[in-house]
């Protein structure tokens, strides 16, 4: 069986204290070519997801300090 696509979904829930939390979920998909290593593509997609989660968390904390959240 030859895989043609791979997808990675990673989510993380951050406890904000005071009975509040934020859940961030990121997914990336990729088409595989014949010379792609499944493991290397999976690792790259996982790194992209983790990086996006960190960036989104930082941005949401900046918004939280502002007027977006009450």
XYZ file of N, CA and C in Angstrom:
210
model
N 0.847 -1.179 0.000
C 0.000 0.000 0.000
C 0.889 1.237 0.000
N 0.600 2.171 -0.868
C 1.364 3.405 -0.985
C 0.527 4.562 -0.445
N 1.065 5.242 0.558
C 0.377 6.406 1.113
C 0.568 7.603 0.197
N -0.493 8.376 0.020
C -0.426 9.556 -0.834
C -0.493 10.844 -0.031
N -1.106 10.791 1.143
C -1.253 11.975 1.983
C -1.023 11.607 3.435
N -0.602 12.600 4.194
C -0.451 12.423 5.638
C -0.972 13.691 6.310
N -1.595 13.513 7.448
C -2.093 14.640 8.226
C -1.699 14.478 9.682
N -1.435 15.604 10.327
C -1.080 15.608 11.745
C -1.973 16.628 12.439
N -2.563 16.230 13.560
C -3.379 17.120 14.383
C -2.813 17.085 15.791
N -2.526 18.264 16.337
C -2.030 18.362 17.707
C -2.860 19.415 18.423
N -3.272 19.107 19.636
C -3.999 20.088 20.440
C -3.383 20.139 21.831
N -3.576 21.278 22.476
C -3.077 21.447 23.834
C -4.028 22.365 24.582
N -4.277 22.014 25.831
C -5.107 22.835 26.700
C -4.210 23.503 27.732
N -4.324 24.822 27.833
C -3.542 25.600 28.785
C -4.454 26.048 29.922
N -4.040 25.805 31.152
C -4.771 26.256 32.328
C -4.401 27.709 32.580
N -5.398 28.583 32.606
C -5.164 30.004 32.810
C -5.373 30.422 34.260
N -5.789 29.499 35.087
C -6.100 29.834 36.471
C -7.519 30.354 36.587
N -7.979 30.491 37.817
C -9.315 31.030 38.077
C -10.390 30.267 37.286
N -10.230 28.939 37.182
C -11.183 28.048 36.504
C -11.343 28.363 35.013
N -10.309 28.914 34.410
C -10.343 29.217 32.986
C -9.253 28.422 32.272
N -9.528 28.088 31.028
C -8.522 27.410 30.207
C -8.735 27.807 28.751
N -7.721 27.546 27.966
C -7.810 27.787 26.528
C -7.293 26.532 25.828
N -8.030 26.081 24.814
C -7.624 24.894 24.049
C -7.288 25.333 22.634
N -6.101 24.962 22.198
C -5.635 25.313 20.859
C -5.416 24.017 20.086
N -5.979 23.953 18.892
C -5.828 22.773 18.042
C -5.330 23.220 16.673
N -4.300 22.545 16.185
C -3.707 22.878 14.892
C -3.576 21.601 14.070
N -3.847 21.695 12.783
C -3.653 20.534 11.910
C -2.977 20.968 10.616
N -2.150 20.090 10.109
C -1.489 20.287 8.821
C -1.598 18.996 8.020
N -1.761 19.139 6.717
C -1.812 18.007 5.799
C -0.748 18.196 4.732
N -0.283 17.093 4.185
C 0.713 17.153 3.122
C 0.504 15.992 2.160
N 0.703 16.274 0.894
C 0.722 15.214 -0.114
C 2.137 14.664 -0.185
N 2.245 13.368 -0.343
C 3.555 12.723 -0.394
C 3.943 12.425 -1.834
N 5.190 12.713 -2.155
C 5.715 12.298 -3.454
C 6.480 10.994 -3.263
N 6.881 10.390 -4.338
C 7.524 9.074 -4.252
C 8.859 9.107 -3.517
N 9.533 10.263 -3.495
C 10.831 10.333 -2.828
C 10.749 10.857 -1.388
N 9.547 11.153 -0.893
C 9.382 11.632 0.485
C 9.466 10.484 1.479
N 10.118 10.744 2.584
C 10.136 9.793 3.693
C 8.938 10.095 4.585
N 8.114 9.104 4.825
C 6.923 9.287 5.649
C 7.289 9.856 7.014
N 8.325 9.318 7.624
C 8.729 9.758 8.962
C 9.223 11.204 8.958
N 9.968 11.600 7.951
C 10.474 12.977 7.918
C 9.343 13.976 7.685
N 8.370 13.629 6.848
C 7.223 14.512 6.614
C 6.375 14.603 7.876
N 6.160 13.478 8.552
C 5.394 13.486 9.795
C 6.068 14.368 10.836
N 7.385 14.251 10.951
C 8.132 15.055 11.919
C 8.037 16.542 11.586
N 8.166 16.880 10.311
C 8.073 18.277 9.896
C 6.686 18.854 10.188
N 5.640 18.086 9.901
C 4.276 18.543 10.181
C 4.050 18.706 11.683
N 4.586 17.795 12.476
C 4.461 17.889 13.934
C 5.148 19.144 14.455
N 6.329 19.443 13.923
C 7.049 20.652 14.338
C 6.281 21.909 13.951
N 5.677 21.910 12.765
C 4.854 23.049 12.345
C 3.666 23.239 13.284
N 3.011 22.150 13.657
C 1.870 22.220 14.572
C 2.293 22.791 15.923
N 3.374 22.265 16.479
C 3.838 22.723 17.792
C 4.222 24.193 17.757
N 4.886 24.610 16.703
C 5.267 26.011 16.553
C 4.032 26.911 16.466
N 3.030 26.479 15.727
C 1.794 27.256 15.590
C 1.044 27.342 16.915
N 1.061 26.274 17.697
C 0.407 26.297 19.007
C 1.091 27.310 19.915
N 2.424 27.297 19.954
C 3.163 28.257 20.787
C 2.864 29.689 20.367
N 2.870 29.947 19.063
C 2.604 31.293 18.558
C 1.179 31.733 18.895
N 0.220 30.856 18.696
C -1.174 31.182 18.987
C -1.380 31.437 20.475
N -0.720 30.647 21.324
C -0.830 30.849 22.770
C -0.280 32.221 23.153
N 0.894 32.579 22.634
C 1.474 33.895 22.935
C 0.534 35.016 22.503
N -0.005 34.905 21.293
C -0.916 35.928 20.784
C -2.180 36.027 21.628
N -2.712 34.897 22.051
C -3.940 34.929 22.850
C -3.679 35.516 24.232
N -2.481 35.323 24.773
C -2.149 35.919 26.069
C -1.999 37.433 25.940
N -1.494 37.903 24.810
C -1.422 39.345 24.574
C -2.824 39.933 24.461
N -3.717 39.233 23.771
C -5.103 39.689 23.673
C -5.777 39.685 25.037
N -5.456 38.688 25.828
C -6.044 38.567 27.164
C -5.675 39.766 28.030
N -4.463 40.264 27.885
C -4.028 41.436 28.647
C -4.762 42.691 28.194
N -5.220 42.686 26.949
C -5.940 43.831 26.405
C -7.410 43.762 26.745
N -8.224 44.180 25.831
C -9.658 44.276 26.100
C -10.470 43.140 25.489
N -9.830 42.188 24.817
C -10.578 41.108 24.179
C -11.316 40.261 25.203
N -10.623 39.890 26.285
C -11.237 39.099 27.351
C -11.668 40.018 28.478
N -12.696 39.635 29.187
C -13.123 40.446 30.332
C -12.496 39.942 31.608
